Each structure stands twice: as structure tokens, then as C-alpha cells.
Coordinates of C-alpha atoms and ligand atoms in Angstrom, one line a residue:
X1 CA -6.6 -80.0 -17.0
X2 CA -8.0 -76.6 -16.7
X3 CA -10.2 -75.0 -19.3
X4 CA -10.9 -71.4 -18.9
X5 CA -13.2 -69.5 -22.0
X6 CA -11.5 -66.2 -23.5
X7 CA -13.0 -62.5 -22.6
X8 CA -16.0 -65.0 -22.6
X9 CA -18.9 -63.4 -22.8
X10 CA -17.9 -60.3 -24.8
X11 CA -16.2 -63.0 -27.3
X12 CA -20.1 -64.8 -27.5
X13 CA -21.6 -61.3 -28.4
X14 CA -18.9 -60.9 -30.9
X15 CA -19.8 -63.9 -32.7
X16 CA -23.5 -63.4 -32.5
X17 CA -22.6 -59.8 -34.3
X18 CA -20.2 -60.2 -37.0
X19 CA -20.3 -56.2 -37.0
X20 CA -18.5 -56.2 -33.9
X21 CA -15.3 -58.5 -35.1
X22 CA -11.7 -56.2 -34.6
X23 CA -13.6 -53.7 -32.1
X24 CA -13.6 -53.3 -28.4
X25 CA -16.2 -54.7 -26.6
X26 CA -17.3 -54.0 -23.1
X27 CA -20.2 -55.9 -21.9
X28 CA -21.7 -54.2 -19.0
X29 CA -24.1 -55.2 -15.6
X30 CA -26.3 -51.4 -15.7
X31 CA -27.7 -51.4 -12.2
X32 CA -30.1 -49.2 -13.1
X33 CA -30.1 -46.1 -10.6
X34 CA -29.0 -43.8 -13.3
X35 CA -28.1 -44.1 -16.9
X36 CA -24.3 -45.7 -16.9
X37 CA -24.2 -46.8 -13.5
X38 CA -22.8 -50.1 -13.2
X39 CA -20.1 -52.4 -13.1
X40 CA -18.1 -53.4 -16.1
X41 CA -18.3 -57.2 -16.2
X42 CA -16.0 -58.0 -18.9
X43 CA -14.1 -56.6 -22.0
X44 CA -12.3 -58.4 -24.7
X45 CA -8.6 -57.9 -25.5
X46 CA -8.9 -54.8 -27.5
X47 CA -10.9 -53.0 -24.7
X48 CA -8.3 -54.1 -22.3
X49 CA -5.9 -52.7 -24.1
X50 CA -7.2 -49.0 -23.7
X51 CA -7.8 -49.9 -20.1
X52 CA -11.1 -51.2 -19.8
X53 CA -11.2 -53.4 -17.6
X54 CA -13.8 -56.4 -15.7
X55 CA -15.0 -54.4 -12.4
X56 CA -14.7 -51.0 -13.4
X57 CA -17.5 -48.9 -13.0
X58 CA -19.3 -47.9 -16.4
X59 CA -19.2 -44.0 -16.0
X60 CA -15.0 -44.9 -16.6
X61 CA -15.1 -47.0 -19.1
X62 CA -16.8 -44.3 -21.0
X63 CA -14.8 -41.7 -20.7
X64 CA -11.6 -43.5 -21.8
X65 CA -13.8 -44.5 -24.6
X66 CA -14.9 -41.0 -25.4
X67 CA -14.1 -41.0 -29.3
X68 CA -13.4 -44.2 -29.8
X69 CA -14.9 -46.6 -31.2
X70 CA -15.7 -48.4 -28.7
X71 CA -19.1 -51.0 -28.5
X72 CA -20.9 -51.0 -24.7
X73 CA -23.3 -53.7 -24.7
X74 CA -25.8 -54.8 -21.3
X75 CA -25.4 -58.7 -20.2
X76 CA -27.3 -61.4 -21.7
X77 CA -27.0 -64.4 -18.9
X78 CA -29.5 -66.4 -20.3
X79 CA -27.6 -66.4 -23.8
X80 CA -24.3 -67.2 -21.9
X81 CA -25.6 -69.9 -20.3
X82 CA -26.9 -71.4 -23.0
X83 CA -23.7 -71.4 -24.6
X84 CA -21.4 -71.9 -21.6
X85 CA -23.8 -75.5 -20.9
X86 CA -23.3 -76.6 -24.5
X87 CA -18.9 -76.1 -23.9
X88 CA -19.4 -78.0 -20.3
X89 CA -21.4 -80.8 -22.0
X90 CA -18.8 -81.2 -24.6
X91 CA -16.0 -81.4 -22.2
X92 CA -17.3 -83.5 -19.9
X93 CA -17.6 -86.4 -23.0
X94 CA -13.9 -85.5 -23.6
X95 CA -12.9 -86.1 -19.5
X96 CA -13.3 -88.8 -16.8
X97 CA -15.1 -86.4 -14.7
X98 CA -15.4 -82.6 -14.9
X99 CA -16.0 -80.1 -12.6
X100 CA -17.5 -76.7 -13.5
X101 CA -16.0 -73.9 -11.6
X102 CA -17.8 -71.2 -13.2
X103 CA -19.8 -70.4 -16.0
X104 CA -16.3 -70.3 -18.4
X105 CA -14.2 -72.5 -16.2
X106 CA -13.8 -76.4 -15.4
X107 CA -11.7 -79.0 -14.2
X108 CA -10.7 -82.1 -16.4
X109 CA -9.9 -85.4 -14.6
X110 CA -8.0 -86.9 -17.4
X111 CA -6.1 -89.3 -15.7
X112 CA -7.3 -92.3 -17.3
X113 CA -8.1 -91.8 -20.7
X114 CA -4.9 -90.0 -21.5
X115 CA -3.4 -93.0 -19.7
X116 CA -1.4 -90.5 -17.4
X117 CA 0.6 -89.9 -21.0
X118 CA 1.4 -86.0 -21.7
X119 CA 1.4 -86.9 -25.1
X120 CA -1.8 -88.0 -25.1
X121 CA -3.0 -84.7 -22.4
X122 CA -2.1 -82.3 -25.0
X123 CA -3.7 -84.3 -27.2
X124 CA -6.8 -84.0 -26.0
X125 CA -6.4 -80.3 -25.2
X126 CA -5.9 -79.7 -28.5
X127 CA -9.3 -82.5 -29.5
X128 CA -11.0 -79.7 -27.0
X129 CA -9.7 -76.4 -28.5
X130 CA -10.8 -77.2 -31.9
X131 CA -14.3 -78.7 -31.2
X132 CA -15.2 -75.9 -28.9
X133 CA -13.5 -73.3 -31.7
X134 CA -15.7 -74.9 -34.5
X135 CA -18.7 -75.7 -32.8
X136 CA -19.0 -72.2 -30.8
X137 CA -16.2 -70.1 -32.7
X138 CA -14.8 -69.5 -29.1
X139 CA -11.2 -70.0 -27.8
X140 CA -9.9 -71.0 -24.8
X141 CA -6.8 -71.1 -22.3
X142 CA -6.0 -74.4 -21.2
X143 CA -3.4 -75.3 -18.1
X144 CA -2.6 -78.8 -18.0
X145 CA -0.3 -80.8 -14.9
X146 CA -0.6 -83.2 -12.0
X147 CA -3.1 -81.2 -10.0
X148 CA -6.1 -78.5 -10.0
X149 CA -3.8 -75.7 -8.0
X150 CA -1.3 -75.8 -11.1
X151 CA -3.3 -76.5 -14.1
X152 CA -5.4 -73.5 -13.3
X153 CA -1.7 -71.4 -12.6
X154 CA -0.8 -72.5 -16.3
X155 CA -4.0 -72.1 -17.5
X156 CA -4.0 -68.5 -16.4
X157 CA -0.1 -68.3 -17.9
X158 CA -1.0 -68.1 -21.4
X159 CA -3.4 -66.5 -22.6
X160 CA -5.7 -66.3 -24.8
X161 CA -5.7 -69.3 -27.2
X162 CA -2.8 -70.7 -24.8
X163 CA -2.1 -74.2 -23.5
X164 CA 0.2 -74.5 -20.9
X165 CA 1.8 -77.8 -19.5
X166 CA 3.3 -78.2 -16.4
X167 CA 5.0 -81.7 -15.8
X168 CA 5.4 -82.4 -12.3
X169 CA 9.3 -82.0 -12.1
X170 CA 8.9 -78.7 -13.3
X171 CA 6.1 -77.1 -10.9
X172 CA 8.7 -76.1 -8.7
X173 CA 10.5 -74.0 -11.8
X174 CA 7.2 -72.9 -13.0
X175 CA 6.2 -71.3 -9.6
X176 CA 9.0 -69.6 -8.3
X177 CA 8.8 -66.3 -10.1
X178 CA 5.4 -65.4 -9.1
X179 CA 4.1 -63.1 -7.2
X180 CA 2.1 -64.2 -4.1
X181 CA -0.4 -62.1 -5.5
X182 CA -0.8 -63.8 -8.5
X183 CA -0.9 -67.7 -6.6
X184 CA -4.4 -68.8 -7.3
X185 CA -6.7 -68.2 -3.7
X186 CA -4.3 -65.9 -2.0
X187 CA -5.9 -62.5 -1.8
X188 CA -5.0 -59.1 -1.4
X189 CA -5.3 -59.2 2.7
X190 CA -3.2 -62.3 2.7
X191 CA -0.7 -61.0 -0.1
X192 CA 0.1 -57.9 2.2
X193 CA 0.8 -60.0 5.4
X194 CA 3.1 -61.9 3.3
X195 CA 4.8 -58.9 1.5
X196 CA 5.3 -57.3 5.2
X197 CA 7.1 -59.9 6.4
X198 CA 9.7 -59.8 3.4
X199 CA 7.7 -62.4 1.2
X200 CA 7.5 -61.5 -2.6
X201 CA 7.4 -64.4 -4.4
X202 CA 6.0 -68.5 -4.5
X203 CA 10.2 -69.3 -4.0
X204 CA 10.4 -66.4 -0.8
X205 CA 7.0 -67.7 0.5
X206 CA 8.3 -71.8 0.0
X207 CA 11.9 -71.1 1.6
X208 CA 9.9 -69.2 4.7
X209 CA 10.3 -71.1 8.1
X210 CA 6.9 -73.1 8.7
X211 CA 6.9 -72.6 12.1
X212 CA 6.9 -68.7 11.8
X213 CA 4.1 -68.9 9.1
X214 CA 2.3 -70.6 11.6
X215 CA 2.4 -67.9 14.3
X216 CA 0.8 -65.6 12.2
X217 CA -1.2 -67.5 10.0
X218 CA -2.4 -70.4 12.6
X219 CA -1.3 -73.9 11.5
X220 CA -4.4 -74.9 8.6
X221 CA -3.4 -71.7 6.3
X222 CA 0.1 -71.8 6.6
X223 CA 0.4 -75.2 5.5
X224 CA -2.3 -73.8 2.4
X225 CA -0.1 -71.3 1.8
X226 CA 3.4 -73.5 2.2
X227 CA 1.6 -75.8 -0.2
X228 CA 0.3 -73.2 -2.6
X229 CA 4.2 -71.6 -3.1
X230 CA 5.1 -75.6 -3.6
X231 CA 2.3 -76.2 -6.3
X232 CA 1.1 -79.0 -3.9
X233 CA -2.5 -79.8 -3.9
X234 CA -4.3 -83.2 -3.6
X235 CA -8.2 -82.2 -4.0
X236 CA -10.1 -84.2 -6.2
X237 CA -12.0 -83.3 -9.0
X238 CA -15.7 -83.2 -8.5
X239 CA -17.9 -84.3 -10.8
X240 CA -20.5 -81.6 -11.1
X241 CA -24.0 -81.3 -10.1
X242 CA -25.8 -79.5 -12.7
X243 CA -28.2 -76.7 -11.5
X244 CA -30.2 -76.9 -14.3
X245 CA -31.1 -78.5 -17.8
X246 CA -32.1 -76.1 -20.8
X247 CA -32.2 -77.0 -24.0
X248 CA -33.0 -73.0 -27.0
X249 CA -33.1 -73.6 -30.2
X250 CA -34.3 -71.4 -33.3
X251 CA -37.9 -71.7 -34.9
X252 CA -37.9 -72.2 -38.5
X253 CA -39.6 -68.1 -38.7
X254 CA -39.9 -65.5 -36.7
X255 CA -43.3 -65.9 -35.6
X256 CA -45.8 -65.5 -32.8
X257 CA -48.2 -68.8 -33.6
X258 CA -48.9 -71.0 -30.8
X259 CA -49.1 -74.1 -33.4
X260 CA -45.6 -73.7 -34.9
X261 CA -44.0 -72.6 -30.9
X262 CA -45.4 -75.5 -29.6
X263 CA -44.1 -77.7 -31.8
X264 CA -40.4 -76.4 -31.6
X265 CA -41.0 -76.9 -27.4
X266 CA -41.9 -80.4 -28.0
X267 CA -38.7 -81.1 -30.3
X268 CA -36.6 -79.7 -26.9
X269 CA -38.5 -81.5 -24.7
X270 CA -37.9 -84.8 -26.5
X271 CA -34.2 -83.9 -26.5
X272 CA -34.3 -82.8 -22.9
X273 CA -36.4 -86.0 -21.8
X274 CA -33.0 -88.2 -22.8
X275 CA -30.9 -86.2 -20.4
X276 CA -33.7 -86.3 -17.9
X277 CA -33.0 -89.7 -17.7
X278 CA -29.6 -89.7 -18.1
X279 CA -28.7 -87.7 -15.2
X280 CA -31.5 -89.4 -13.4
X281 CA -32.9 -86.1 -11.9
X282 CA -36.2 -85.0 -11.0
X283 CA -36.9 -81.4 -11.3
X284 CA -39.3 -78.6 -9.9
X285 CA -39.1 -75.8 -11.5
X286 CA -40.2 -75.5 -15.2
X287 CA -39.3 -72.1 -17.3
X288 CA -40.5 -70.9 -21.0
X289 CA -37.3 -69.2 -22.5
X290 CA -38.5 -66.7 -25.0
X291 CA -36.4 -64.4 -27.7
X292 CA -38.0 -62.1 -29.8
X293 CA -36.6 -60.6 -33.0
X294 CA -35.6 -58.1 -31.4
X295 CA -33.5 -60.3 -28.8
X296 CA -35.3 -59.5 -25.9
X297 CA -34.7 -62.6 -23.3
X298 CA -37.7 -63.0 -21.1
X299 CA -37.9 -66.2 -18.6
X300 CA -41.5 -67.3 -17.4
X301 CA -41.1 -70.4 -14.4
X302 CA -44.2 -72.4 -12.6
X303 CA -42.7 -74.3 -9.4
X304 CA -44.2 -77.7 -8.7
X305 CA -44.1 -80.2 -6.5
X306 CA -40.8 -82.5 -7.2
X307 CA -41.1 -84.8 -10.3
X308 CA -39.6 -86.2 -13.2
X309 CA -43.2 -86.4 -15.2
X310 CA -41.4 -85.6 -19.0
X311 CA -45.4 -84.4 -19.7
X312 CA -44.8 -81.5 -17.1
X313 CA -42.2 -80.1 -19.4
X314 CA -44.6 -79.8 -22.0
X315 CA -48.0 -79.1 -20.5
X316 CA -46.3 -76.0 -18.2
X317 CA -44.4 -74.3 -21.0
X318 CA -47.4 -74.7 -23.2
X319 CA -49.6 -73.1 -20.3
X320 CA -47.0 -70.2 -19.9
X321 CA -46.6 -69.6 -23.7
X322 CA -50.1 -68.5 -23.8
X323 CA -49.8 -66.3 -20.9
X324 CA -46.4 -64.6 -23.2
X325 CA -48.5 -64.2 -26.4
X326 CA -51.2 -62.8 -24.3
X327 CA -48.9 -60.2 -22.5
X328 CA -46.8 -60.0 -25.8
X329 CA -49.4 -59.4 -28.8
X330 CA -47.3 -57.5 -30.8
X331 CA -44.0 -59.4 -30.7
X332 CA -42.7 -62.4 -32.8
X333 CA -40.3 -64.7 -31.5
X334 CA -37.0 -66.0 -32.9
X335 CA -35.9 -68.2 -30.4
X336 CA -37.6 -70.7 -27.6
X337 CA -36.0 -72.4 -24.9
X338 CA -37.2 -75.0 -21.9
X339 CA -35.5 -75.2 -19.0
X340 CA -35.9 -77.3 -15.5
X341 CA -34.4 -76.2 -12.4
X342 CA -34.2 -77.0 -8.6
X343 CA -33.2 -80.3 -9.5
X344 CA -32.5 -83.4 -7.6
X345 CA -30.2 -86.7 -8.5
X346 CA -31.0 -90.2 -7.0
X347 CA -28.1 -92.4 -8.4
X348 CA -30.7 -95.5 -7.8
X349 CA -33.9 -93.9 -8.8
X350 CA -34.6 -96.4 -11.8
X351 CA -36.3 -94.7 -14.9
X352 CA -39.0 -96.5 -16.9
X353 CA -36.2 -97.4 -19.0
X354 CA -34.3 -99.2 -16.1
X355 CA -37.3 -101.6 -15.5
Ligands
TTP1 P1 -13.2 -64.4 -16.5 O1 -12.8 -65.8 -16.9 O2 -12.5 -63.9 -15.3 O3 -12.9 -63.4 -17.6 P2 -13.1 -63.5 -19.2 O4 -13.5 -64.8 -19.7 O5 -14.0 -62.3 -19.7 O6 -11.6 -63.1 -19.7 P3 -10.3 -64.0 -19.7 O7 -9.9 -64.2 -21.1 O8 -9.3 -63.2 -18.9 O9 -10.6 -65.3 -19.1 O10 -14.7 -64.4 -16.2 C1 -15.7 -65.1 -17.0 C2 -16.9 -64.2 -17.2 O11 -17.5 -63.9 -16.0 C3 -16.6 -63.0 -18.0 O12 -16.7 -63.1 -19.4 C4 -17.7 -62.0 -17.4 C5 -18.0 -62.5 -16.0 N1 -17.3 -61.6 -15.0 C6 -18.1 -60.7 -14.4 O13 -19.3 -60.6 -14.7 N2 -17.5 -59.8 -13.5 C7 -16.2 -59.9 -13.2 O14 -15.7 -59.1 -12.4 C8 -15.4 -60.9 -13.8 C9 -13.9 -61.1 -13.5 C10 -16.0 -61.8 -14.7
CA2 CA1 -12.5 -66.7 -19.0

């Protein structure tokens, strides 16, 4: 299976402002050299139905907004995240093992506990859609079939709120109308090679002589490619090494009181200590997430030397809390969040809970 969010990140700043519900939204990456230079990093479907499109530089996006009504709003990765790790956590308990692609995108092994049954695949697609939908108010696309290369091709097929299946007899049907350019991994160079030499489509590029591919591509990509226009691929799911641990949550007030802070850190830590030792990890970095009322992000990190002392992740943010209400004497916060990064796994390093 392959799970990819909707228009995810302008879809998480439309839920976090219910003003924003019907309009377009273009979330936007402001490089900063000048006001409105920048990339366009995504928009959600009503955007992208004036044009506005991921990639496009900002200055553009303007001016086919010009009066419209259109909502342009800077990138809040540290909010993403937050949101993207609670959908990856909540997949992986609905999978054998699930890789995470991206920050919105992930690869479901559910060979076993759907007992190789589609019945029971969509099943569980549709157990996914609805948790992530009422938990996080977020939609997804969903591809499912017999391997990675063609679940994400279906996934991509309908969307959003789509789920696609593929059974394997029909991969071949599936394919053979696509444009090369639109096969998952082949890229504009490759696409215009292909085109050149009279190849259009997945059925053009499976019926093309091998041994000709091979002369131009050399053997390794031509069998990608032969296998790509054939929906074949064998790659296994990886489970996924996370990069980091965070657990935000929301203080009872907005407030800027060490006591009442602290005590909302050591809820998270508690909560972050049981997957501490369930992913058997040991950690080096430490960070204090802070949001004000105002929902200004900031991120303050101590490195130390690699440990997996659960008192760390309280004594550090503590010390770097101090240092924020110092620096910050004027501002409340509304959210606080610990993270731990630069991690390591040792499958046999035993926890006190082991012995
Ligand atoms: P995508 O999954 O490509 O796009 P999307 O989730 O916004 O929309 P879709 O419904 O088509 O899946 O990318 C996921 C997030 O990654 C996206 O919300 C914003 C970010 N992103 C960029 O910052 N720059 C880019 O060029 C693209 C394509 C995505
Ligand atoms: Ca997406």
C-alpha cells in the first residue's frame, strides 16, 4: 500500500484556521532576499485550480492572485512534522512494516495481516482513511497492489480522497496508457530519450526491443526502465529509521511560568521515555519546542555526548527554557514540545526494563 497526504501541508494550515475552509491556500518557502521571493511549496486544490502551483516562484503566484481572494501563508515545518509523525505512528500500528518516504508519504507492508486478501487490503485502507480523517481532519490518496512501483502509480491515480487498487493481473492494463513521463522515477532527461526514439507510453516503452534500450541506456537502466513500463518491481519495504522523536502538546494557559512549563515538559517526557525504550534508541541531541500565542515556532537544542539517560530530557529542556524566558520576557507560550534527535538503534541494547 501506498499512503500519500492531500495538498498536505496547506490542508494542516487549513484546519488549524477554520477561516481559511473553501479558500485557496498557497503555503510559501520566502527565501528572504526581497519581499516575495521564493518558491511556492504547495497549494491546495482551489489554488491549483487558478494555476498555482508547488515550485512556482511567489512573485507568480501573486499576480494570478491579484484580486482574488487568495490566502499566502510562510511554512511551518516544525508544525508539519509534528503532525506528519503522529499519521506515520498511526500507520505503522495498522502495517507489518512501514516505510516513510517523505514527510506525507509511506509504504505499507500489508502482506500478512490482510492475509494477502484484497478484501481485507481495502479494508484496512479504508480503517486508515477514517482514523487519520478523524484524528487529524486530513485526507489521503491511497494506491494499493502487489508492489511499491504500482501502489504509488495508483496512489497517484486518484486523487485526493482516492483509493486505487491494482490486482496483479491488471497492472499490465493499468499501465499501458501512461505517459513515460508520468512512470514513477523516470525524469524529464530520461522521458525525452525515450520520446525521441518513438516511445510515448508504458505499452511503447514495454514492446521496445531490450537489446536496443540497452545501447543507449547501458544494461542496469534499461532493465529499470523495461521493468518500470511492466509494473515490475521486487524491493522490499523498509522499515523506517526514525530521525527523531518529539512529542508538543498544549499547556492548560497561555502562560510564560517556569512552574506550570515545566510541568507540561515532564508529562512529554514521561510519554517520550516509553518510546525511548521502545525503539531502543539512544539520542544526542535534545531541543525545547516553543509556541507562543502568537504562533511563533522557535527550536532551542544542547548536543551531548550519546545517551539514553530519560533525566537528560528533562534536566536540558528545563536549562534551555530558562534561557527562552530570559531572551523572551514579554511572550507567553501556547504550546511546548521535546524533541531528541541524532539518534541511534541497538536492536540488543537491553533497557532497564529488559533486565
Ligand atoms: P506532495 O505530496 O508532492 O504534495 P501535496 O501533499 O501538497 O499535494 P498532493 O495532494 O498532490 O499530494 O508534497 C508533500 C508536501 O511537501 C507538500 O504539502 C509541500 C512539500 N513540497 C514542497 O515543499 N515543495 C515541492 O516542490 C513539493 C512538490 C512539495
Ligand atoms: Ca501529498
Amino acid at each position: 500500500m501506498h499512503v500519500d497526504i492531500d495538498s498536505f501541508y496547506a490542508s494542516v494550515e487549513e484546519n488549524r484556521n477554520p477561516l481559511l475552509k473553501g479558500k485557496p491556500v498557497v503555503i510559501c518557502v520566502y527565501s528572504g532576499r526581497k519581499e516575495d521571493s521564493g518558491a511556492v511549496s504547495t497549494s491546495n486544490y482551489k489554488a491549483r485550480e487558478l494555476g498555482i502551483k508547488a515550485g512556482m516562484p511567489i512573485i507568480i503566484a501573486k499576480r494570478i492572485a491579484k484580486d482574488k481572494d487568495v490566502i499566502f501563508l510562510p511554512v511551518d515545518m516544525e508544525y508539519y512534522r509534528e503532525v506528519s509523525e503522529r499519521i506515520m505512528d498511526l500507520m505503522e500500528e495498522e502495517s507489518d512494516i512501514m516505510e516513510q518516504v517523505s514527510i506525507d508519504e509511506a509504504y505499507l507492508d500489508i502482506t500478512k495481516i490482510s492475509n494477502s486478501d484484497w478484501d481485507k487490503a481495502i479494508e484496512i485502507a479504508k480503517k486508515i482513511k477514517e482514523k487519520i480523517y478523524s484524528q487529524e481532519d486530513l485526507t489521503v490518496s491511497i494506491g494499493i497492489s502487489t508492489n511499491k512501483f504500482v501502489a504509488k502509480m495508483a496512489s497517484d491515480f486518484k486523487k485526493p480522497n482516492g483509493l486505487t487498487i491494482v490486482k496483479e493481473e491488471d497492472i499490465k492494463k493499468f499501465l499501458d496508457n501512461f505517459p513515460v513521463s508520468k512512470l514513477h522515477g523516470i525524469g524529464n532527461k530520461t522521458t525525452t530519450v525515450l520520446n525521441e526514439i518513438g516511445i510515448q507510453t508504458a505499452k511503447d516503452l514495454g514492446e521496445f526491443d531490450q537489446k536496443e534500450l540497452e545501447e543507449i541506456f547501458g544494461k542496469n537502466k534499461a532493465k529499470l526502465l523495461h521493468d518500470k513500463a511492466l509494473g515490475i518491481d521486487d524491493t522490499a519495504v523498509k522499515p523506517r529509521e526514525k530521525k527523531q522523536l518529539s512529542r508538543i502538546g498544549t499547556l492548560k494557559k497561555d502562560t510564560n511560568d517556569n512552574d506550570e512549563i515545566i510541568e507540561k515538559i515532564i508529562e512529554l517526557a514521561k510519554d517520550l521515555e516509553n518510546r525511548i525504550k521502545k525503539n531502543k534508541v539512544s539520542f544526542r541531541t535534545i531541543s525545547l519546542i516553543t509556541i507562543d500565542t502568537e504562533l511563533k515556532t522557535q527550536t532551542k537544542s544542547e548536543t551531548i555526548p550519546q545517551t539514553n539517560d530519560i533525566q537528560r530530557v528533562i534536566s536540558i529542556p528545563k536549562d534551555l527554557l530558562e534561557k527562552y524566558l530570559k531572551e523572551n520576557p514579554d511572550k507567553k507560550l501556547r504550546r511546548v514540545g521535546i524533541r531528541i534527535s541524532n539518534l541511534e538503534f541497538s536492536k540488543t541494547q537491553k533497557t532497564l526494563d529488559d533486565f
